[in-house]
Coordinates of C-alpha atoms and ligand atoms in Angstrom, one line a residue:
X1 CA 0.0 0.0 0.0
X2 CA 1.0 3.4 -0.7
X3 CA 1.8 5.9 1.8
X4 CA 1.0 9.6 2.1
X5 CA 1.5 12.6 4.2
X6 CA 0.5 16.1 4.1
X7 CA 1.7 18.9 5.5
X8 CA -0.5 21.8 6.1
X9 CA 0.6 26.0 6.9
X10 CA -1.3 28.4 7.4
X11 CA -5.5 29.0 8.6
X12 CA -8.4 27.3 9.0
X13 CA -9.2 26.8 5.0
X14 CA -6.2 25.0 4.6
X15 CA -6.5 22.7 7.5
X16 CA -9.8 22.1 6.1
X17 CA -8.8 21.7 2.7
X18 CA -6.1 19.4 3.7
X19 CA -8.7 16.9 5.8
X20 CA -10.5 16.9 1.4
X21 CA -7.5 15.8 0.6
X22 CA -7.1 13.0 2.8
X23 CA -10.1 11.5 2.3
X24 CA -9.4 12.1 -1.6
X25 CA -5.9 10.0 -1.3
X26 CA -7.5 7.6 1.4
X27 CA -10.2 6.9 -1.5
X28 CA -7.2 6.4 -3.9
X29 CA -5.8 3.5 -1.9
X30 CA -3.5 5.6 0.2
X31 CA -2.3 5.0 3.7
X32 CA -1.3 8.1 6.3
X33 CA 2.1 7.8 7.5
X34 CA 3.1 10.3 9.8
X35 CA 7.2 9.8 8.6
X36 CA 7.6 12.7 5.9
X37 CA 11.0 11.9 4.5
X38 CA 9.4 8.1 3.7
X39 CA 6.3 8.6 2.6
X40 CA 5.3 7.9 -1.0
X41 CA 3.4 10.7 -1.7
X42 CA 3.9 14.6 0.2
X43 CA 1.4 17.1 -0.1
X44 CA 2.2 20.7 0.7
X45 CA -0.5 22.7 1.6
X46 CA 1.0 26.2 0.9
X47 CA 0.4 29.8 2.6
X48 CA 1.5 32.7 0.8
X49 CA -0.6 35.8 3.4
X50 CA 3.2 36.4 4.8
X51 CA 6.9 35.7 3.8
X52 CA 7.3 33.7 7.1
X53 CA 4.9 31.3 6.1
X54 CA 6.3 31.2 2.1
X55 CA 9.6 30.6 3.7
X56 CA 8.7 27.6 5.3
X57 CA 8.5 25.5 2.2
X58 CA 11.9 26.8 1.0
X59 CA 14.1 24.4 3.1
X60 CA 11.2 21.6 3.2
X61 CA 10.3 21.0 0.2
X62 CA 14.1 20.2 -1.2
X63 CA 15.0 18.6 2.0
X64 CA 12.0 15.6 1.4
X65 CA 13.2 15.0 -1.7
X66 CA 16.7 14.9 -0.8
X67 CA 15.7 12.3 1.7
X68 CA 13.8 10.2 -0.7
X69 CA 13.9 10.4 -4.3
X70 CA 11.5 8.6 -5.4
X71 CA 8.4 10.3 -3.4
X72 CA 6.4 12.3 -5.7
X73 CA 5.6 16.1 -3.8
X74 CA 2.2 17.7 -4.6
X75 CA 2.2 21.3 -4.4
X76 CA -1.2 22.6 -3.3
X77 CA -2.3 26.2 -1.3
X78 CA -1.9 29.6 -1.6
X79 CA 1.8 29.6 -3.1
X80 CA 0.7 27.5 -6.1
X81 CA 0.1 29.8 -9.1
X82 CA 3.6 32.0 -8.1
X83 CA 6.0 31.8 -10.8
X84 CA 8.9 32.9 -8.8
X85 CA 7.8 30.2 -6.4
X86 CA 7.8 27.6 -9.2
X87 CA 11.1 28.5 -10.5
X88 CA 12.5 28.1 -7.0
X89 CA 11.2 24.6 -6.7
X90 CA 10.3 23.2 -10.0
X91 CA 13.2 20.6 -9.6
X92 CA 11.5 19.0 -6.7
X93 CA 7.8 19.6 -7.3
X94 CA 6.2 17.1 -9.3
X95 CA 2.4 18.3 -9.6
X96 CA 1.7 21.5 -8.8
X97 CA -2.5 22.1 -8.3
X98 CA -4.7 24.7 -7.1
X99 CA -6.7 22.9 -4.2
X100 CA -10.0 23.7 -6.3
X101 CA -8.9 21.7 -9.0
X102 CA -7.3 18.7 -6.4
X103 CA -9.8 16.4 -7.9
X104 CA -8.1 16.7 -11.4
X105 CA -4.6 15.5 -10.0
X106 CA -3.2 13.0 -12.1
X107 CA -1.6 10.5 -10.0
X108 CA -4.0 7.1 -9.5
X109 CA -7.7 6.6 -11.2
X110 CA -10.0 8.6 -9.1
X111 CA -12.0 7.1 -6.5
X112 CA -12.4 3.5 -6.9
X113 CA -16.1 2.7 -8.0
X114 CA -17.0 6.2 -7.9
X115 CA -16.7 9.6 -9.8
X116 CA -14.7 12.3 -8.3
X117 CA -17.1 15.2 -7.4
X118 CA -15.8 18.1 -9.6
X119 CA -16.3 20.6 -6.9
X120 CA -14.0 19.8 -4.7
X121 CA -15.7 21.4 -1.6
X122 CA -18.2 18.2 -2.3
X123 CA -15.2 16.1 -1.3
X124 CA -16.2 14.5 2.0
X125 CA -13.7 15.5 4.8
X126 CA -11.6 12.7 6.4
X127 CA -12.0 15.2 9.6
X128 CA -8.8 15.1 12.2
X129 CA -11.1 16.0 15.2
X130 CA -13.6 13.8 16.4
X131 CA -15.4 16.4 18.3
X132 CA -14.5 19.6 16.5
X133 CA -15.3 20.0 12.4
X134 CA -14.6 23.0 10.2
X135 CA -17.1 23.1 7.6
X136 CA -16.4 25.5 4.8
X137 CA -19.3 27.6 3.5
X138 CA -17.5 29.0 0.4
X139 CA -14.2 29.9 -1.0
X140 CA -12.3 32.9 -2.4
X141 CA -12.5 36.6 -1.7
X142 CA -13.9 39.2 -3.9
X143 CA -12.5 42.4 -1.1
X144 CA -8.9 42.8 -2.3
X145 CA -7.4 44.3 0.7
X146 CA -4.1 45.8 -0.7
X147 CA -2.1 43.4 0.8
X148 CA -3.5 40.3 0.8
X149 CA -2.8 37.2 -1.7
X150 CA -6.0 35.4 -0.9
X151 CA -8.0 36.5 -3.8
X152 CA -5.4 35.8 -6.1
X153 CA -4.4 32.6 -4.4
X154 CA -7.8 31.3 -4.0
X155 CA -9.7 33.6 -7.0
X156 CA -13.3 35.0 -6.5
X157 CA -16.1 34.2 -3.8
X158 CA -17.6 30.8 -4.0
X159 CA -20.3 29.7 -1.8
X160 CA -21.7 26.5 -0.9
X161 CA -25.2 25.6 -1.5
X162 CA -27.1 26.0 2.0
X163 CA -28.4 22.9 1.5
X164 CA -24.9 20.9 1.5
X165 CA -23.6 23.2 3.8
X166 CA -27.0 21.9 6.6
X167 CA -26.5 17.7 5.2
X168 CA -23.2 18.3 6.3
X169 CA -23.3 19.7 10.0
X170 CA -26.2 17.4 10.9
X171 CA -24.2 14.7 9.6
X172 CA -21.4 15.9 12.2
X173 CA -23.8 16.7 14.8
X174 CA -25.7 12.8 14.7
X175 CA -22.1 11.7 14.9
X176 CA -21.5 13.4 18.6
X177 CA -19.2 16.6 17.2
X178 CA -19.6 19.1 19.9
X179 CA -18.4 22.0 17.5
X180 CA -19.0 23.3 14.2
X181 CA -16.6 25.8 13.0
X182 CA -18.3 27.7 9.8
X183 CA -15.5 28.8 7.7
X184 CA -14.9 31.3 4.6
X185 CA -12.5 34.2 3.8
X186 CA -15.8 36.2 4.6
X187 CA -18.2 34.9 6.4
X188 CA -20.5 38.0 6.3
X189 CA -20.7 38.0 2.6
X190 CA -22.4 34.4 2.1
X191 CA -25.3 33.7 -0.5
X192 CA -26.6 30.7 -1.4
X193 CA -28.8 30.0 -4.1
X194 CA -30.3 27.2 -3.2
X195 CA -33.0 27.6 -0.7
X196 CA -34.0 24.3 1.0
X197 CA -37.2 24.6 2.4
X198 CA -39.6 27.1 3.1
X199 CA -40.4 30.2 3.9
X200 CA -37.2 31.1 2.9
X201 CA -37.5 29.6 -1.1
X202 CA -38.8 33.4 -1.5
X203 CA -35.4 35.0 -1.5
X204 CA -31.6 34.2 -1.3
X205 CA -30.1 32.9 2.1
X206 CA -27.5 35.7 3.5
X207 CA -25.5 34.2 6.6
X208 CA -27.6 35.5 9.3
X209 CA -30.0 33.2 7.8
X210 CA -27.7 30.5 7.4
X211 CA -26.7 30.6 10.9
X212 CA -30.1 30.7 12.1
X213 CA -30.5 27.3 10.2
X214 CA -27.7 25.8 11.7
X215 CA -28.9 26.7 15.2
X216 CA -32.1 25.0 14.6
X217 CA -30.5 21.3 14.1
X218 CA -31.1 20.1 16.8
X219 CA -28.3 18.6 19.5
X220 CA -26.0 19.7 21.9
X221 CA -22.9 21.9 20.1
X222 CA -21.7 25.2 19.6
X223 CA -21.5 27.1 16.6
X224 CA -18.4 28.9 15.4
X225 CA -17.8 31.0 12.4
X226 CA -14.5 32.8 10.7
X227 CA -13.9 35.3 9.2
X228 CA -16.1 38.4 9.7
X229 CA -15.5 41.4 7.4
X230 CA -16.5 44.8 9.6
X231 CA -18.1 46.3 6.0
X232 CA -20.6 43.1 5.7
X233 CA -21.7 42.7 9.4
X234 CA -25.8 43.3 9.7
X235 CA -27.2 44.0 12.4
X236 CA -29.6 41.0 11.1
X237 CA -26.2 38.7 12.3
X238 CA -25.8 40.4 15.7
X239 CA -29.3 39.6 16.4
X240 CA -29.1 35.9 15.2
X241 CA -26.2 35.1 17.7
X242 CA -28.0 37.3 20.3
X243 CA -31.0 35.2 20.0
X244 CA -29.3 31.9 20.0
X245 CA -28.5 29.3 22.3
X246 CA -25.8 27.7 20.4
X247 CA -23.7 30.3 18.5
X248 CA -20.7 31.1 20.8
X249 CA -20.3 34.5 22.0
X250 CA -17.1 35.0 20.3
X251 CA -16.7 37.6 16.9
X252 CA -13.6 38.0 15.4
X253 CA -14.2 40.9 13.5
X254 CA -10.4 42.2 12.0
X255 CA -9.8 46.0 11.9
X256 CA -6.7 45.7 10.1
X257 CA -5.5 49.6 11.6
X258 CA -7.3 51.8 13.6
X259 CA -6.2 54.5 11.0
X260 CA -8.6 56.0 8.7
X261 CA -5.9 56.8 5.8
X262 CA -4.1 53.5 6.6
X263 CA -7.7 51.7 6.3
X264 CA -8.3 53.1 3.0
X265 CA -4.8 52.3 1.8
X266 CA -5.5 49.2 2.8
X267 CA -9.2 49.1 0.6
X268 CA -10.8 48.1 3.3
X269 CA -13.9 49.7 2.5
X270 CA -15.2 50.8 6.3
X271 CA -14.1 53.6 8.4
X272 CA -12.7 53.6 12.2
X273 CA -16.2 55.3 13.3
X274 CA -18.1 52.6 12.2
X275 CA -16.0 49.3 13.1
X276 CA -16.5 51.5 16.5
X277 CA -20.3 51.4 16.2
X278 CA -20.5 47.8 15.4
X279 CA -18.5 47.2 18.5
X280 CA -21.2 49.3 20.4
X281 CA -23.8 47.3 18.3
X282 CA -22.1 44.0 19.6
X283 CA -21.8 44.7 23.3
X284 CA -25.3 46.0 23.4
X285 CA -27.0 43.0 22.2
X286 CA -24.2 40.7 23.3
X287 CA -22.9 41.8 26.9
X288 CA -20.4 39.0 27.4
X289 CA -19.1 38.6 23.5
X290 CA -15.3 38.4 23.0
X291 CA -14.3 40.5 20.1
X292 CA -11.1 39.8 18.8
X293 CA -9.2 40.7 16.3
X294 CA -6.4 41.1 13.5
X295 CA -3.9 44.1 13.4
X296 CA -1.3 44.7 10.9
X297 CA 1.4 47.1 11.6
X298 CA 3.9 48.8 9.8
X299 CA 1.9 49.0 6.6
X300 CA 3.5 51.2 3.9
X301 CA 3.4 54.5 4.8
X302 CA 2.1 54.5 8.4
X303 CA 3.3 56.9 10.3
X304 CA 3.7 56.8 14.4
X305 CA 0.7 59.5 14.9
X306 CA -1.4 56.4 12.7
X307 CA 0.1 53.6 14.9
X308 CA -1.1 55.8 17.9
X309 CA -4.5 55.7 16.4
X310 CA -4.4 51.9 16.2
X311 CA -3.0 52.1 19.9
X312 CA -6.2 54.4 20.8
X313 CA -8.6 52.0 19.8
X314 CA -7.3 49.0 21.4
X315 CA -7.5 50.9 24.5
X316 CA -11.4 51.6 23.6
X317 CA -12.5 48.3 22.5
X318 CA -10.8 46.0 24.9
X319 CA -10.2 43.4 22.8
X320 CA -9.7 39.8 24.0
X321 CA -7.6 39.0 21.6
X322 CA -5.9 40.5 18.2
X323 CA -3.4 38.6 16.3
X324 CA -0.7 41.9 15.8
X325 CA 1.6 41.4 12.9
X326 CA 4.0 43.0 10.9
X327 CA 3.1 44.1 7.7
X328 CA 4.9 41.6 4.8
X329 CA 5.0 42.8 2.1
X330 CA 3.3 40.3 -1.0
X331 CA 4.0 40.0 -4.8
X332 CA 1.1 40.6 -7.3
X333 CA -0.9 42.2 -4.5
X334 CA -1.7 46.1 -4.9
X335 CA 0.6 47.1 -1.8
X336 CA 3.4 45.3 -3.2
X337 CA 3.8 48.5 -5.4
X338 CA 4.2 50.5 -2.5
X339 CA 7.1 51.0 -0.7
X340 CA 7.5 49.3 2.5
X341 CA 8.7 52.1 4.2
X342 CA 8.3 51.1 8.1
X343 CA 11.6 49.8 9.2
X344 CA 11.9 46.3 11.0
X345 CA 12.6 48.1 14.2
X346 CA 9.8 50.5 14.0
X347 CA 8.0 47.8 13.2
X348 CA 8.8 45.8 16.2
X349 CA 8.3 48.5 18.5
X350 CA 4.2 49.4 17.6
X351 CA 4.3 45.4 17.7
X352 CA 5.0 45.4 21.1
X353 CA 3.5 48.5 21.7
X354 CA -0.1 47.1 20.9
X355 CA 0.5 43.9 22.2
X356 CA 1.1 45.2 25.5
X357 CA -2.2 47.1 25.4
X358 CA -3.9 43.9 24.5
X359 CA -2.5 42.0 27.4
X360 CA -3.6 44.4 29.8
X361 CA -7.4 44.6 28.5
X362 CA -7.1 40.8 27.9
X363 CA -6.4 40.6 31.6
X364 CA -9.3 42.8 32.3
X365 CA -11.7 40.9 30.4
X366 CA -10.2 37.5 32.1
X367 CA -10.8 38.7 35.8
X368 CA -14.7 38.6 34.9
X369 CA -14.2 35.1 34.7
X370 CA -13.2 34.6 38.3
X371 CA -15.1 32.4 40.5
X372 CA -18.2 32.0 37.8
X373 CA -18.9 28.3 36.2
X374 CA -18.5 28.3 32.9
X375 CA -19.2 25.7 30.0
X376 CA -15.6 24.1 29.2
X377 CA -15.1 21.5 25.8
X378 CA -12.1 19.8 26.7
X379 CA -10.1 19.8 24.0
X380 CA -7.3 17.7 25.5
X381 CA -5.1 16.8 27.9
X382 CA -1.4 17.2 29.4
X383 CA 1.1 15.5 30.8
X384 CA 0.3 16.4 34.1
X385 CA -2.9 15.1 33.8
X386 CA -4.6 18.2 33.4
X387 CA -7.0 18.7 31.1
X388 CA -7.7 21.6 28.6
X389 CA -10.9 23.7 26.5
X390 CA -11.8 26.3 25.4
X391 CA -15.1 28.4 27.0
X392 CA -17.7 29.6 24.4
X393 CA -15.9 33.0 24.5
X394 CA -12.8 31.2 23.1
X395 CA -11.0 31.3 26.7
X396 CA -8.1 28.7 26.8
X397 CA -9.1 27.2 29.9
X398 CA -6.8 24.6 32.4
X399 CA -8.4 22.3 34.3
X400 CA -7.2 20.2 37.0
X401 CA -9.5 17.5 38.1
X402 CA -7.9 17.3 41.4
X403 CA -8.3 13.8 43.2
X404 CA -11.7 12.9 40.9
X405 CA -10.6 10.2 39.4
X406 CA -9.3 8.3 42.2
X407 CA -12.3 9.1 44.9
X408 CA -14.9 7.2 41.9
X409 CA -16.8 4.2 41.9
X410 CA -14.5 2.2 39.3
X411 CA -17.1 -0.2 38.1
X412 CA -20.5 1.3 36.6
X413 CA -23.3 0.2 38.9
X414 CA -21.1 0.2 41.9
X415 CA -23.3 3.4 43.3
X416 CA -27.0 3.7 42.9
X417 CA -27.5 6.4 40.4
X418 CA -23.6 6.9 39.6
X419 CA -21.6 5.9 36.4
X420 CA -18.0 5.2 36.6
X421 CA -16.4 8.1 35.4
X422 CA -14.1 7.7 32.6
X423 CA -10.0 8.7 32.8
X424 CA -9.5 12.1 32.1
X425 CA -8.5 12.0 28.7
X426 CA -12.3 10.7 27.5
X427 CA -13.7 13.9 28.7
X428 CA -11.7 14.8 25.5
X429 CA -14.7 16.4 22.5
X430 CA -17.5 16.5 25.9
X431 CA -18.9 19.9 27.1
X432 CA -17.9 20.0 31.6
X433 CA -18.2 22.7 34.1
X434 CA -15.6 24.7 35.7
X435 CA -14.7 26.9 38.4
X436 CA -12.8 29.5 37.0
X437 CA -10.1 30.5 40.1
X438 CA -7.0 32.0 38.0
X439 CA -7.1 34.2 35.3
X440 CA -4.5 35.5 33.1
X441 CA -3.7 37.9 30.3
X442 CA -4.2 34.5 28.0
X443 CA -5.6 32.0 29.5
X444 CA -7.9 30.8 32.5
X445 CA -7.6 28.2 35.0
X446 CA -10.0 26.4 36.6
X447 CA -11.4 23.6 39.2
X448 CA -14.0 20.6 37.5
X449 CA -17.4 21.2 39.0
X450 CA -17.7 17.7 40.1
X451 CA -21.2 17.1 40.0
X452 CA -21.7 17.8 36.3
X453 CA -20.1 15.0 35.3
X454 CA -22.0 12.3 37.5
X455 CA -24.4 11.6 34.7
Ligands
5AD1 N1 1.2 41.3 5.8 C1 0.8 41.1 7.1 N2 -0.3 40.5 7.5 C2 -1.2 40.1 6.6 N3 -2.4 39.5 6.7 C3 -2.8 39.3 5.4 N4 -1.9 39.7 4.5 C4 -0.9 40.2 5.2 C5 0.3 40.9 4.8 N5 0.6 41.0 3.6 C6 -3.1 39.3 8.0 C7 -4.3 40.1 8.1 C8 -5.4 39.1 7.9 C9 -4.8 37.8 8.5 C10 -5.4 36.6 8.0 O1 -3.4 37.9 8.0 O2 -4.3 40.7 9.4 O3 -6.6 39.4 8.7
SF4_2 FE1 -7.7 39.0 2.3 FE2 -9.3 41.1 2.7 FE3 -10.3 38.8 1.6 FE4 -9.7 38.8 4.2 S1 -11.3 40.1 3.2 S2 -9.2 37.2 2.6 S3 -7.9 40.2 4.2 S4 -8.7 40.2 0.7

């Protein structure tokens, strides 16, 4: 049998993407092997949104190859259609393919008894959680931010038909997954086509309606969903998750800069004043939301007065969380012409700048937590026997379990009433209670609430 193994950089599309292939290869005959320098067959699932990330495949790629001559590399992702790219690393690559068009790859007759779907988001996932599923609801980007690849990577919007996009989560959700992560490049911008049932068959679905659908399959889970674009947000959406019982009260809604100039540099299409009023919008109808949130600095021509803007409004909005990075500069994108005039030390110092503003509201936010219950999925556990989730608010959450497991009846029936509870590690992918005592800039830590899990 031949072996495989894929190597996935970069978001939550890719991961995705990379759990289609799988299931493509395992269709094929394939078997995973987690040994990279022996594996038959190497797929690279590439991402191109920084130079960190490109640069990553640089010493990989040649290295496999080196290591065994005779495995064929596949060359899939974001870094795919770069010509400078495939000069680099023609000599080692042997298929290069966008991951839309992984169905056509031309290695082994396609899935044995059965056609290849040409859509390849009709690919059935060979999922690498067992309690937690991204489920893409479209692909591409139609924004062009200046400096992002994805719509060149990836090429215009796609969505998935609602219809697929429902088969699939109640699928997911009959087979005990405890979270559904809704994924696209823009979330907020979804339309399908193809209305299921009525009394929506009078008009398109947007993704308030979507998510509304979602929430109405019925089963315990949350609901996730990534990426929000601040231009597309409706207050139709705000009042979905408000009314909900199992979208998570977590938005991560990128500002990019808190710049007006920078964000229209940057084509982003919405104005400081108004990501501020969607905030406001948020908080109103969603007291305990997290909002968190993507900041580039350094972008061409940003000047400190600017990164003090950005500064200004992390103060204001209190994020939870905001991925800061440096502004990299990316070929074929519209910024690309523009010259990166922020110097790696300036743009260090606004890093660590904002970041230090976000761990202090990050703390702030965190102390709320302590002494409250909160809702936990355990997501997995350490080597100290402790375990660890994540709260609906997308808190990293430790848990220790104290003396539970040794004070329990070992054998079920053994206690009127009582079940034996199960090691630690199978409360892996199930929802517990905790008593949040510690919290930090990051994370939480907590105490099991004991009685919860007598069931
Ligand atoms: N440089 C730095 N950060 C970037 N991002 C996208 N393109 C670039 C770039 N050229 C960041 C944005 C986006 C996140 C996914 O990656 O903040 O929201
Ligand atoms: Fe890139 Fe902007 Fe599209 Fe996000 S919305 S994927 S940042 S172009």
């Amino acid at each position: 049998m031949k072996t495989y193994h894929i190597i996935t950089i970069g978001c939550q599309m890719n991961k995705s993407d990379s759990e289609r292939m799988a299931s493509l290869l395992e269709k094929q005959g394939y078997k995973k092997t987690d040994k990279k320098y022996q594996s038959d067959l190497v797929v690279v699932n590439t991402c191109g949104i920084r130079q960190m990330a490109e640069d990553r495949i640089y010493g990989l790629i040649p290295a496999i190859k080196k290591a065994n001559k005779k495995a064929k590399i596949i060359l899939t992702g974001c870094l795919v259609n770069r010509k400078d790219v495939k000069n680099r690393l023609k000599k080692y690559v042997d298929v290069w393919k966008p991951i839309n068009e992984i169905t056509k790859i031309p290695l082994a007759p396609f899935i044995k008894g059965g056609k290849c779907p040409n859509d390849y988001l009709k690919i059935e996932p060979k999922y690498e959680s067992k309690f937690s599923a991204y489920v893409p609801i479209g692909n591409g980007c139609n924004n062009f931010c200046s400096y992002c690849v994805v719509p060149y990577a990836r090429g215009r919007e796609v969505c998935r038909p609602a219809k697929e996009i429902l088969a699939e989560v109640k699928k997911l959700v009959k087979n005990d997954y405890k979270e559904i992560v809704l994924i696209a490049q823009n979330v907020n911008s979804y339309k399908s086509q193809i209305p299921p049932n009525p009394p929506l068959s009078r008009g398109d679905i947007d993704f308030a309606d979507l998510l509304k659908m979602v929430d109405e399959i019925k089963g315990d889970f949350w609901i996730r969903f990534i990426t929000s674009h601040p231009k597309d947000m409706s207050d139709k959406l705000i009042k979905v998750i408000a009314g909900s019982k199992k979208i998570c009260h977590h938005i991560h809604l990128p500002i990019q800069a808190g710049d007006d100039k920078i964000l229209a540099l940057m084509n982003r299409k919405y104005t400081v004043a108004h990501y501020k009023s969607l905030i406001k919008k948020i908080r109103k109808a969603i007291p305990d939301a997290s909002i968190t949130t993507d900041i580039i600095v350094g972008f061409p021509s940003e000047t400190k007065k600017q990164s003090n803007n950005t500064a200004k409004l992390m103060k204001e909005t209190k994020f939870d969380l905001a991925y800061v990075v440096r502004y990299s500069p990316r070929p074929g994108t519209a910024s690309f012409k523009l010259i990166d005039n922020v110097s790696l030390s300036e743009k260090k110092v606004r890093e660590n700048k904002l970041t230090k503003i976000l761990s202090s509201t990050a703390l702030a936010n965190n102390k709320k937590y302590l002494g409250k219950i909160v809702k936990v999925l355990v997501e997995g556990e350490n080597k100290r026997d402790e375990l660890f989730g994540s709260t609906e608010t997308a808190k990293i959450v430790k848990i220790s379990t104290g003396d539970f497991n040794q004070r329990l009846p070992r054998s079920p029936g053994s206690s009127p009433g009582l079940k034996a509870l199960p090691r630690n590690d199978s409360l892996v992918g199930r929802f517990v209670d905790v008593k949040i005592i510690k919290a930090k800039d990051f994370g939480l830590e907590g105490k099991l609430v004991k009685k919860k899990l007598l069931v």
